[in-house]
Short mmCIF file of C-alpha atoms in Angstrom, two decimals:
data_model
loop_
_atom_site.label_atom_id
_atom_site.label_comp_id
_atom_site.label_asym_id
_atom_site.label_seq_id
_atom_site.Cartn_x
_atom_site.Cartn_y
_atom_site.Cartn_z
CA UNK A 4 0.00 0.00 0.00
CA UNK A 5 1.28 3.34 -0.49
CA UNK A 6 1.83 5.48 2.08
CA UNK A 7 0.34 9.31 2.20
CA UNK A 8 3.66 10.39 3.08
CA UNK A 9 4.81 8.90 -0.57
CA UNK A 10 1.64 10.46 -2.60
CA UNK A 11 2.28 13.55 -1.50
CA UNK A 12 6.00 14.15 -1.56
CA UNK A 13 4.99 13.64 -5.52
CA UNK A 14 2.38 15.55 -6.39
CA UNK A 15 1.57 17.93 -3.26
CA UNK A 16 -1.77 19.26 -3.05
CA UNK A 17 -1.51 23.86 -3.19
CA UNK A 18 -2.91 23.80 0.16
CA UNK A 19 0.27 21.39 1.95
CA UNK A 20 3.22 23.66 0.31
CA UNK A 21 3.43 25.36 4.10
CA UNK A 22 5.98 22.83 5.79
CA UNK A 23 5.25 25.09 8.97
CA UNK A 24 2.03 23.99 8.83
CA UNK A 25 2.25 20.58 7.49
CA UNK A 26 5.41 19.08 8.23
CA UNK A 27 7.14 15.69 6.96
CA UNK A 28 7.39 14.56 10.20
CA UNK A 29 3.73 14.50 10.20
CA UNK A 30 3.72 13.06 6.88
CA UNK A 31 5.88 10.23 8.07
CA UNK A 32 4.02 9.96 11.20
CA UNK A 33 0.12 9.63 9.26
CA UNK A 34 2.61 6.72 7.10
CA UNK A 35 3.57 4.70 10.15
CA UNK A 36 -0.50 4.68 11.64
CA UNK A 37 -3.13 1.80 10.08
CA UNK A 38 -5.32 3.95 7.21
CA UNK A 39 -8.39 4.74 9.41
CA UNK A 40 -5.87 6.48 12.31
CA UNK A 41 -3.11 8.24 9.04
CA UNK A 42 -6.85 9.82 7.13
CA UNK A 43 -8.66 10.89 10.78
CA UNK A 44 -5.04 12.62 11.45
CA UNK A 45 -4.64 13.78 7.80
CA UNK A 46 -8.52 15.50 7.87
CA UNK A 47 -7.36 17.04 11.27
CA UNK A 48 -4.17 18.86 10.21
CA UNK A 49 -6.33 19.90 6.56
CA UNK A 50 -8.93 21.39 8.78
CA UNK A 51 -6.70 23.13 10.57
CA UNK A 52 -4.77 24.27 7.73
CA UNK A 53 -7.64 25.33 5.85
CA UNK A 54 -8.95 27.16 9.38
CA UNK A 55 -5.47 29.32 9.32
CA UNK A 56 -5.68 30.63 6.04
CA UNK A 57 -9.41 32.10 6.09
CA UNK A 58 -7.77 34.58 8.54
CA UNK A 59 -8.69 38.24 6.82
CA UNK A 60 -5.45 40.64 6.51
CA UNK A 61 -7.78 43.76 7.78
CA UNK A 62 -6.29 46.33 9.60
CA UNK A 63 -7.38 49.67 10.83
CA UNK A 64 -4.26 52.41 11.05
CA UNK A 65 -6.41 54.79 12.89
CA UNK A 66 -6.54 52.46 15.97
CA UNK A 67 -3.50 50.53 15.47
CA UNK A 68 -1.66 54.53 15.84
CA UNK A 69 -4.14 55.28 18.61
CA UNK A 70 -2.27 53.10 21.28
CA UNK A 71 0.43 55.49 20.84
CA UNK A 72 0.09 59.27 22.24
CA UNK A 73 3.16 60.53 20.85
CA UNK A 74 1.71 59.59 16.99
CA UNK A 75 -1.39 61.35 17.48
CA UNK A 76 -0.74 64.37 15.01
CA UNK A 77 0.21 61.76 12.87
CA UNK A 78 -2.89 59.88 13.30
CA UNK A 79 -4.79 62.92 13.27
CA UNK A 80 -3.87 64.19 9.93
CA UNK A 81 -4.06 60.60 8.18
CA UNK A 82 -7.62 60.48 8.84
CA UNK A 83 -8.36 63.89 7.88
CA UNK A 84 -6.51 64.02 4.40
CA UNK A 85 -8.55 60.53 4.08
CA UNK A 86 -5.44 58.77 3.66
CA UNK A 87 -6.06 56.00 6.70
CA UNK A 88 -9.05 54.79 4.52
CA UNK A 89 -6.79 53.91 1.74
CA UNK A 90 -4.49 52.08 3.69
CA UNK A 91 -6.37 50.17 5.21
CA UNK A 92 -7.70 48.94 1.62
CA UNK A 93 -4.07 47.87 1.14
CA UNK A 94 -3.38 44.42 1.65
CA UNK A 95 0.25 44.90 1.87
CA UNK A 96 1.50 48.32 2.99
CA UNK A 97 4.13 50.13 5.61
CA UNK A 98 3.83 53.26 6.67
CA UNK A 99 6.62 55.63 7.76
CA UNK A 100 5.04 57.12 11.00
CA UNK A 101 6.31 60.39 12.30
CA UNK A 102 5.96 61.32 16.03
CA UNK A 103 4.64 64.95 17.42
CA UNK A 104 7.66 66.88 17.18
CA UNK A 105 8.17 65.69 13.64
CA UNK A 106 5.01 66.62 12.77
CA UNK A 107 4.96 70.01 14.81
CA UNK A 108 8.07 71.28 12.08
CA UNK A 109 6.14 69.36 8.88
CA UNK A 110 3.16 71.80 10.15
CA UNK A 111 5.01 74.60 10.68
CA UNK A 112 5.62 75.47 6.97
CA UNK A 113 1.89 75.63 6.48
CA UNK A 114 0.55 73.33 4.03
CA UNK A 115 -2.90 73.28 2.57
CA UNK A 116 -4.33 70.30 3.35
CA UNK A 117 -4.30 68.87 -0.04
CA UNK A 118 -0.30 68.95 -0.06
CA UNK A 119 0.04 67.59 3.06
CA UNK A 120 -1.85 64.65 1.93
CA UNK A 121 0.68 64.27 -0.79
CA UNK A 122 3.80 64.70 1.86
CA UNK A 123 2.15 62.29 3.63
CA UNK A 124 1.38 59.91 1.09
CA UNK A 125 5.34 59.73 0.25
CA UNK A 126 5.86 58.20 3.77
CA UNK A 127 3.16 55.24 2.75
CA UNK A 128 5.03 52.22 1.07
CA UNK A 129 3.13 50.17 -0.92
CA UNK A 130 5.46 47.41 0.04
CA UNK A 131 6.19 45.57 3.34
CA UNK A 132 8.88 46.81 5.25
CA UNK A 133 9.74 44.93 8.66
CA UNK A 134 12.81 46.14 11.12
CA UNK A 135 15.02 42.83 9.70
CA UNK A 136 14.37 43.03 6.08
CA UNK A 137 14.45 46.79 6.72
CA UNK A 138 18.29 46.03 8.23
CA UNK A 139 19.21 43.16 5.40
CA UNK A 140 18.48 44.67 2.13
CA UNK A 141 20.13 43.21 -0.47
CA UNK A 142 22.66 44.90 -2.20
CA UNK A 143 22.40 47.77 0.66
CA UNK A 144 19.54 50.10 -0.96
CA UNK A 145 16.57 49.96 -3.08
CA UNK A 146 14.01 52.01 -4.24
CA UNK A 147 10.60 51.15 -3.34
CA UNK A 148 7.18 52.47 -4.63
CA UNK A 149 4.53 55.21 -2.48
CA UNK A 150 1.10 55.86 -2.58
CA UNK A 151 2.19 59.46 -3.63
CA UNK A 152 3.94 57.25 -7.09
CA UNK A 153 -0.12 55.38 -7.45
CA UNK A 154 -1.54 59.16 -7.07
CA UNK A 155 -0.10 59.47 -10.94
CA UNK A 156 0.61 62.80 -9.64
CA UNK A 157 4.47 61.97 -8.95
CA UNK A 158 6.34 62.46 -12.04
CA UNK A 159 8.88 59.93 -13.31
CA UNK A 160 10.24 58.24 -10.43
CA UNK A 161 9.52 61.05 -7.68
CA UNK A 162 7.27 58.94 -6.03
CA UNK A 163 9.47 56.13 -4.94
CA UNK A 164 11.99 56.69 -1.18
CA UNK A 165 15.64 55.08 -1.42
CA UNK A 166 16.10 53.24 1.62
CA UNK A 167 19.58 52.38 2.23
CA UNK A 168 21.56 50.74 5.50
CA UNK A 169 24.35 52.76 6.68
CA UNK A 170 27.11 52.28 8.83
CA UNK A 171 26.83 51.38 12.59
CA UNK A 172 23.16 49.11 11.82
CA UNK A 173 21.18 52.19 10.38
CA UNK A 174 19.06 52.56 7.94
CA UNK A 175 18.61 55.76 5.99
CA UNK A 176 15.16 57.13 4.16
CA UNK A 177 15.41 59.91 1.55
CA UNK A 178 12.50 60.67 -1.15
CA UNK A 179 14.14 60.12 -5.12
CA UNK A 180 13.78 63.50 -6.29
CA UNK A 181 15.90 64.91 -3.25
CA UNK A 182 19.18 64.73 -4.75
CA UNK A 183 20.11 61.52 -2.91
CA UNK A 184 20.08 63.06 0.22
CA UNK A 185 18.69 60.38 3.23
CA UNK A 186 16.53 62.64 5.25
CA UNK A 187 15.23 60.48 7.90
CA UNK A 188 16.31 57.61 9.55
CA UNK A 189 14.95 54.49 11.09
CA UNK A 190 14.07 54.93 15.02
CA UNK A 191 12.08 51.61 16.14
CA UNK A 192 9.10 49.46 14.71
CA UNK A 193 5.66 50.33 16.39
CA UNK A 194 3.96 47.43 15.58
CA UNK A 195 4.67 44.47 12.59
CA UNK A 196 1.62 42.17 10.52
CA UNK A 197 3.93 40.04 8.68
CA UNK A 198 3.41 40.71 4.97
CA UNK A 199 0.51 42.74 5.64
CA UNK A 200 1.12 45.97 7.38
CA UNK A 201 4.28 47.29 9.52
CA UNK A 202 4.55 50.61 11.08
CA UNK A 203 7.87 51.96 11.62
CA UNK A 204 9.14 55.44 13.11
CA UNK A 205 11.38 57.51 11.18
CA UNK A 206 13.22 60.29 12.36
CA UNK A 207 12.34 63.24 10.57
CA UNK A 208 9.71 64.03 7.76
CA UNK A 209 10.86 62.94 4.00
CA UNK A 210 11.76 66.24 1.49
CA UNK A 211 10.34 66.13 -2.33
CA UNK A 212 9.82 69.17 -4.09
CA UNK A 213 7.27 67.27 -6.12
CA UNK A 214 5.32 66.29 -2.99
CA UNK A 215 5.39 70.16 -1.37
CA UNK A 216 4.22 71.91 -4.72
CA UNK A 217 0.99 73.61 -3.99
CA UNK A 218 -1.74 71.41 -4.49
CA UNK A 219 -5.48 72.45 -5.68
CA UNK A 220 -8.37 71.25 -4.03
CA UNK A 221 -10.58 68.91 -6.22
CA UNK A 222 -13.83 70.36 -7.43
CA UNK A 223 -16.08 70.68 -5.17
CA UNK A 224 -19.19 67.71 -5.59
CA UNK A 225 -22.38 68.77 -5.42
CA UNK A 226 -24.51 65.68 -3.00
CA UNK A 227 -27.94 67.27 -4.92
CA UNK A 228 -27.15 67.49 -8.07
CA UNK A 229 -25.08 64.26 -8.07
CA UNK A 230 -28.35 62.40 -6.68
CA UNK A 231 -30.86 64.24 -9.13
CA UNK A 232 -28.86 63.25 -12.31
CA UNK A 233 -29.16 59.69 -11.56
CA UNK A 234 -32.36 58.32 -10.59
CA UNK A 235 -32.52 60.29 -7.32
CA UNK A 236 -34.16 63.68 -7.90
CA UNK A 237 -36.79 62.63 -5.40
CA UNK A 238 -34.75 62.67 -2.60
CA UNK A 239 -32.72 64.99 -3.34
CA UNK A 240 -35.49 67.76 -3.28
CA UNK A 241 -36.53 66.28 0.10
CA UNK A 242 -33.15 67.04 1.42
CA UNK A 243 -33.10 70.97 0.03
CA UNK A 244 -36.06 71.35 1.90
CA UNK A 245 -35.88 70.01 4.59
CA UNK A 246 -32.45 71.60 5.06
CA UNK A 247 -31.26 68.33 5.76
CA UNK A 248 -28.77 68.95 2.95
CA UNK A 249 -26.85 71.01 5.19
CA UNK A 250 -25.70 68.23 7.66
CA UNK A 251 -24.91 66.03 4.81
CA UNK A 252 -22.40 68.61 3.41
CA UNK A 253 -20.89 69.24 6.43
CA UNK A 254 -19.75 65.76 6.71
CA UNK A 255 -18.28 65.78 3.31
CA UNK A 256 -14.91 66.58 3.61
CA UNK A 257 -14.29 64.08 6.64
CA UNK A 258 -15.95 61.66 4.65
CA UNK A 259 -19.55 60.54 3.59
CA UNK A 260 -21.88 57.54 2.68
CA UNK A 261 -25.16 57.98 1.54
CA UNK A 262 -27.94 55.75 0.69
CA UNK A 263 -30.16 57.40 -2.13
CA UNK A 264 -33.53 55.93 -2.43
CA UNK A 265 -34.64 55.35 -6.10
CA UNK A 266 -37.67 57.96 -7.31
CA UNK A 267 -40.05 55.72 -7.33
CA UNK A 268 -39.40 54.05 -3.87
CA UNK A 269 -39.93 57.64 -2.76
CA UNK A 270 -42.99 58.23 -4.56
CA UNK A 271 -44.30 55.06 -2.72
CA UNK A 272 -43.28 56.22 0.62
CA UNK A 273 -44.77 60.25 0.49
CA UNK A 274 -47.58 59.44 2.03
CA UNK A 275 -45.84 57.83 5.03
CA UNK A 276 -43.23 61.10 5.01
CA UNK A 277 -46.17 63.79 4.91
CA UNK A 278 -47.53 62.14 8.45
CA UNK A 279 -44.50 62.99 9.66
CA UNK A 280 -43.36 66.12 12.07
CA UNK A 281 -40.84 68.48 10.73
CA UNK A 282 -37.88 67.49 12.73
CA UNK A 283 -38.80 63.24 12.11
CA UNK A 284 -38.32 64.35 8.74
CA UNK A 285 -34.89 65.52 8.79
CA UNK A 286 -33.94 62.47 11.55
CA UNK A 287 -35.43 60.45 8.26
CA UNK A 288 -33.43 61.83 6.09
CA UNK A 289 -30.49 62.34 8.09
CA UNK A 290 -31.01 58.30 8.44
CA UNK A 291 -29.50 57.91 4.79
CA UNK A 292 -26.01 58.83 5.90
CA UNK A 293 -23.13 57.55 7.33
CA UNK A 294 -20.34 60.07 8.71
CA UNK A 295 -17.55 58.04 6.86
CA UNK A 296 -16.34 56.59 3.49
CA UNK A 297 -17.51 53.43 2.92
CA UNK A 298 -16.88 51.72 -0.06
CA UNK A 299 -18.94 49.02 -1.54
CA UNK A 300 -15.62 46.22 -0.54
CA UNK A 301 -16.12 48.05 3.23
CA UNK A 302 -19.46 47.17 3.68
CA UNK A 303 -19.08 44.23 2.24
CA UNK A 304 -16.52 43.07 4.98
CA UNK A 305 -18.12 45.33 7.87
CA UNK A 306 -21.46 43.48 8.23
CA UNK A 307 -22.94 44.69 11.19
CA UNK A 308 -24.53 47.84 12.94
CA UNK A 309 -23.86 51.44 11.61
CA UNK A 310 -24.88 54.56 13.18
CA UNK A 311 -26.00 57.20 10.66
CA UNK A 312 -25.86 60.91 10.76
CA UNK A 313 -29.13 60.76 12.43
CA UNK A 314 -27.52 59.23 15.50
CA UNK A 315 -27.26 60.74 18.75
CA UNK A 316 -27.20 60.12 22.51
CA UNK A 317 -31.22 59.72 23.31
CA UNK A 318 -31.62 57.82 19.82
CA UNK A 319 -29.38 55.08 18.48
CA UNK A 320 -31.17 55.40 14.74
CA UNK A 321 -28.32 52.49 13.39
CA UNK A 322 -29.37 49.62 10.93
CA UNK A 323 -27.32 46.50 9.90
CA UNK A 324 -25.83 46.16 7.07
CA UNK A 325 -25.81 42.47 5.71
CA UNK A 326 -24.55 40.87 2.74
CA UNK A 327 -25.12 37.50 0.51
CA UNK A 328 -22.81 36.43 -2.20
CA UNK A 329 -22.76 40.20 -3.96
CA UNK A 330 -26.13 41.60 -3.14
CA UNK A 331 -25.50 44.29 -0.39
CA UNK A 332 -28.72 44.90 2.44
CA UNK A 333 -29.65 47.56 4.97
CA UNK A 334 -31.96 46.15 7.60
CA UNK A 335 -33.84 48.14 10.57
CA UNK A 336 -36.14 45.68 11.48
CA UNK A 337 -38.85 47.84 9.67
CA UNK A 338 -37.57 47.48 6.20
CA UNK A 339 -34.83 45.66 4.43
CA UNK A 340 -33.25 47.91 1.53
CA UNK A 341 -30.97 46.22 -1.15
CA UNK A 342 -27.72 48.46 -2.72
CA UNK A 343 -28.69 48.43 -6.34
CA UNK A 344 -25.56 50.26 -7.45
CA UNK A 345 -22.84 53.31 -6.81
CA UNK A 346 -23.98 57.10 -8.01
CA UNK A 347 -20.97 58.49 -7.38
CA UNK A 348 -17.29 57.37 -5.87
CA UNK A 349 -14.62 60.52 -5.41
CA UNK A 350 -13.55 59.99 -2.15
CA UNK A 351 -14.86 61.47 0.68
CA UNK A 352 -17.89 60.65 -0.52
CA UNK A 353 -19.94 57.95 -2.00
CA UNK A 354 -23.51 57.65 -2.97
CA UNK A 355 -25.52 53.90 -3.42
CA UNK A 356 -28.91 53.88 -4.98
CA UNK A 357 -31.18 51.68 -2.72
CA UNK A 358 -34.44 50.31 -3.94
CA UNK A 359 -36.32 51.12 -0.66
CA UNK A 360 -36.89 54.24 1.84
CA UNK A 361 -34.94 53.47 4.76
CA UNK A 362 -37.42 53.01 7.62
CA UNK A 363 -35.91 53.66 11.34
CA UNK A 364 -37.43 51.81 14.20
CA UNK A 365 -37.71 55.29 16.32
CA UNK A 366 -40.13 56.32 13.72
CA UNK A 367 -41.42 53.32 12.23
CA UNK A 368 -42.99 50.44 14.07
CA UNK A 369 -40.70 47.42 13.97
CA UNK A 370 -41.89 44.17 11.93
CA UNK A 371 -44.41 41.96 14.14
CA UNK A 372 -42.17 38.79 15.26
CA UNK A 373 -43.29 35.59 14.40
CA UNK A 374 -45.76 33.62 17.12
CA UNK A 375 -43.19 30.92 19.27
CA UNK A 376 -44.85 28.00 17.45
CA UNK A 377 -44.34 29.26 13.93
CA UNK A 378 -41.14 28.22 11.82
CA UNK A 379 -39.14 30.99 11.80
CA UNK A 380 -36.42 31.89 9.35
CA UNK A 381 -32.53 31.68 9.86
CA UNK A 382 -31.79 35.66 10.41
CA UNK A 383 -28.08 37.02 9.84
CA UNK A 384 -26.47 37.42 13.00
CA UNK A 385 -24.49 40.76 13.82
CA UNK A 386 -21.16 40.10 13.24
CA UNK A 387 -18.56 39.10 16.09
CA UNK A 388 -16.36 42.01 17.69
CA UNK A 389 -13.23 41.82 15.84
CA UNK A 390 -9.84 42.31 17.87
CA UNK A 391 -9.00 46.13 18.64
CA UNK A 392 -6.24 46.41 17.38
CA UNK A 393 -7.20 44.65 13.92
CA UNK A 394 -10.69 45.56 13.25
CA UNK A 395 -11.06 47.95 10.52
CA UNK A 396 -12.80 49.30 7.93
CA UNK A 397 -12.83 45.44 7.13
CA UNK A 398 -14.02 42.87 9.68
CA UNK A 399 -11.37 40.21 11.22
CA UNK A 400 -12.68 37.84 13.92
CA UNK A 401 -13.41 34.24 14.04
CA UNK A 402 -15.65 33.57 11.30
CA UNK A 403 -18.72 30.95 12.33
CA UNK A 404 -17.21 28.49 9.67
CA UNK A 405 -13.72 28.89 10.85
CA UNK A 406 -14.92 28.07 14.69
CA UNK A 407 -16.62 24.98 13.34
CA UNK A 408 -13.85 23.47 11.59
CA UNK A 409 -11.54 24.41 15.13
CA UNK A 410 -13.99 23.08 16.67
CA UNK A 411 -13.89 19.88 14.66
CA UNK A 412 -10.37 19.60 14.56
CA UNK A 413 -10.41 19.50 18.76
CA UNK A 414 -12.86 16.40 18.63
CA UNK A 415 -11.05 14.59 16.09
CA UNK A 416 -7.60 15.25 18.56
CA UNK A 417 -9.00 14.25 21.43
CA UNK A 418 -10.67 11.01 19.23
CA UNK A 419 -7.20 10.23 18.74
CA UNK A 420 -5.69 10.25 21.67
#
């Protein structure tokens, strides 16, 4: 008989080329067990396997920075140039993270905004960077790629920082369009995701001349016009006047999500609205809006509650946002409103067209449960809190299938023993 040690040393399966995971002395031990024993151990390593790699690679800058005080200007101005929300769409990234007093003389030449967001987009590699490949490059330097270089904004190669070791263990940062001149240098790591993110101190903030030019603001986007062009004049005449439009432009430049009911679903749902007091109206309205970006890939991987611009202390006004193989829903116990499609994406702001009003359960009464006796439906569960540090504008946590199949793997251990 042959052994599964022998099969697979020739023709491995994809999922066993991780000796760390699999190892030949596992292989060899599954060889020297009678076949029921060697396939109940195989299945039990595979599930395990298999449970390891359906680990998400989300991570959340904003609160991965926030453990540190000292990085708080740092923090501050990644969220607010919307940068954090594009790394933490990278699945591979390491950012250069300069402390207060670095920041206090980057700030002290007074920037518009929109430049520093292209400084600061220089110290954003789109590469991972750990403290020991950091101190064993080969060769000594190399020139490595910045979010500033996928702007397209960068010309030539003035997007890309030289990072070279230098004498005595350090290691030297300097933008490409500075002459060759190594600005900053390393000063400790803050916190390593192998292959996924690292954050690493540097000394002092890069120079490029192409980074610091003055930078113009994009056009301005108009949330009303944007909505009446495309399906959504409706709605967008609800929010002039009401004056809700005012709260939803406020929130524009730190970032905004809206939910745009189609014409018609408004149409259908006047006569609902007109019942309604002045200031229910605007909480309605208000309803449709999230105070962040959130990309269709976000809320995708961010199943769960979100509060809306409606929120506030006395009222939670939040809905769930659920999702099933591509089709995106918004649930508030009242209604349940499907994403149909995007109006408009130029971040900080992003506008779905939903094929239903979105009904709050502080204005709306909630749908009548089901009697006890009466089959009831399997209903999506919120998701699980993710860990701190990790969660992000993507969910990571221990997925229900993932707990099965450790939860398997236990019973067929102990079966074993």
């Amino acid at each position: 008989m042959v052994s599964l040690a022998n099969v697979y040393s020739i023709h491995p399966p994809p999922y066993l080329k991780q000796p760390s995971l699999f190892s030949f002395t596992s292989l060899h031990l599954c060889s020297t067990m009678s076949p029921p024993k060697a396939a109940t151990l195989f299945l039990l390593f595979f599930l395990l396997l298999l449970s390891s790699t359906t680990t998400s690679n989300a991570h959340n800058i904003t609160r991965l920075l926030a453990k540190y005080p000292q990085f708080s200007t740092f923090n501050h101005y990644l969220t607010t140039t919307h940068l954090a929300s594009q790394i933490n769409r990278r699945q591979t990234i390491t950012v250069l993270a300069l402390d207060n007093t670095a920041m206090s003389s980057l700030l002290a030449k007074h920037y518009s905004l929109y430049t520093l967001k292209n400084i600061l987009s220089l110290h954003v590699l789109v590469d991972y960077f750990g403290s020991k490949k950091l101190h064993r490059i080969s060769k000594g330097s190399t020139l490595t790629s910045t979010m500033f270089q996928a702007t397209g904004a960068a010309p030539g190669t003035s997007g890309y920082v030289n990072i070279t070791n230098l004498k005595g263990g350090k290691v030297g940062f300097g933008a490409e369009d500075n002459e060759g001149k190594l600005d900053a240098t390393f000063v400790k790591s803050i916190k390593e995701i192998p292959y996924n993110i690292s954050i690493v101190q540097i000394s002092h903030a890069l120079n490029s001349a192409e980074a610091e030019a003055p930078t113009a603001a994009p056009s301005q986007l108009n949330l009303t016009e944007i909505m009446s062009k495309q399906g959504c004049k409706a709605f967008a005449d609800l929010l002039t006047a009401s004056g809700a439009d005012d709260k939803f432009n406020e929130n524009m430049d730190a970032g905004l999500t809206v939910f745009c009911p189609t014409d018609s679903a408004v149409k259908g749902f006047m006569p609902k609205y007109k019942n309604l007091t002045a200031s229910k109206k605007v909480s309605l309205l208000l309803y449709h809006g999230i105070p962040v970006f959130m990309s269709l890939q976000m809320l995708k991987t961010n199943n769960g509650v979100m509060n809306t611009l409606a929120t506030d202390g006395a009222n939670s006004y939040d809905f769930s946002v659920s999702n099933e193989d591509e089709v995106v829903s918004l649930e508030t116990t009242v209604v349940t409103a499907k994403v149909l499609g995007i109006l408009k994406e130029e971040e900080p702001l992003i506008v779905f067209k939903i094929n239903k009003v979105l009904m709050p359960k502080e204005l709306f009464k909630p749908v009548v449960a089901k009697e006890a006796n009466e089959p009831e439906a399997d209903a999506p569960a919120d998701s699980e809190p993710a860990d701190a540090e990790d969660n992000t504008n993507g969910v990571q946590g221990l997925g229900g299938g993932r707990l099965v199949m450790l939860v398997l793997s236990l019973w067929i251990g102990i079966l074993l023993i």
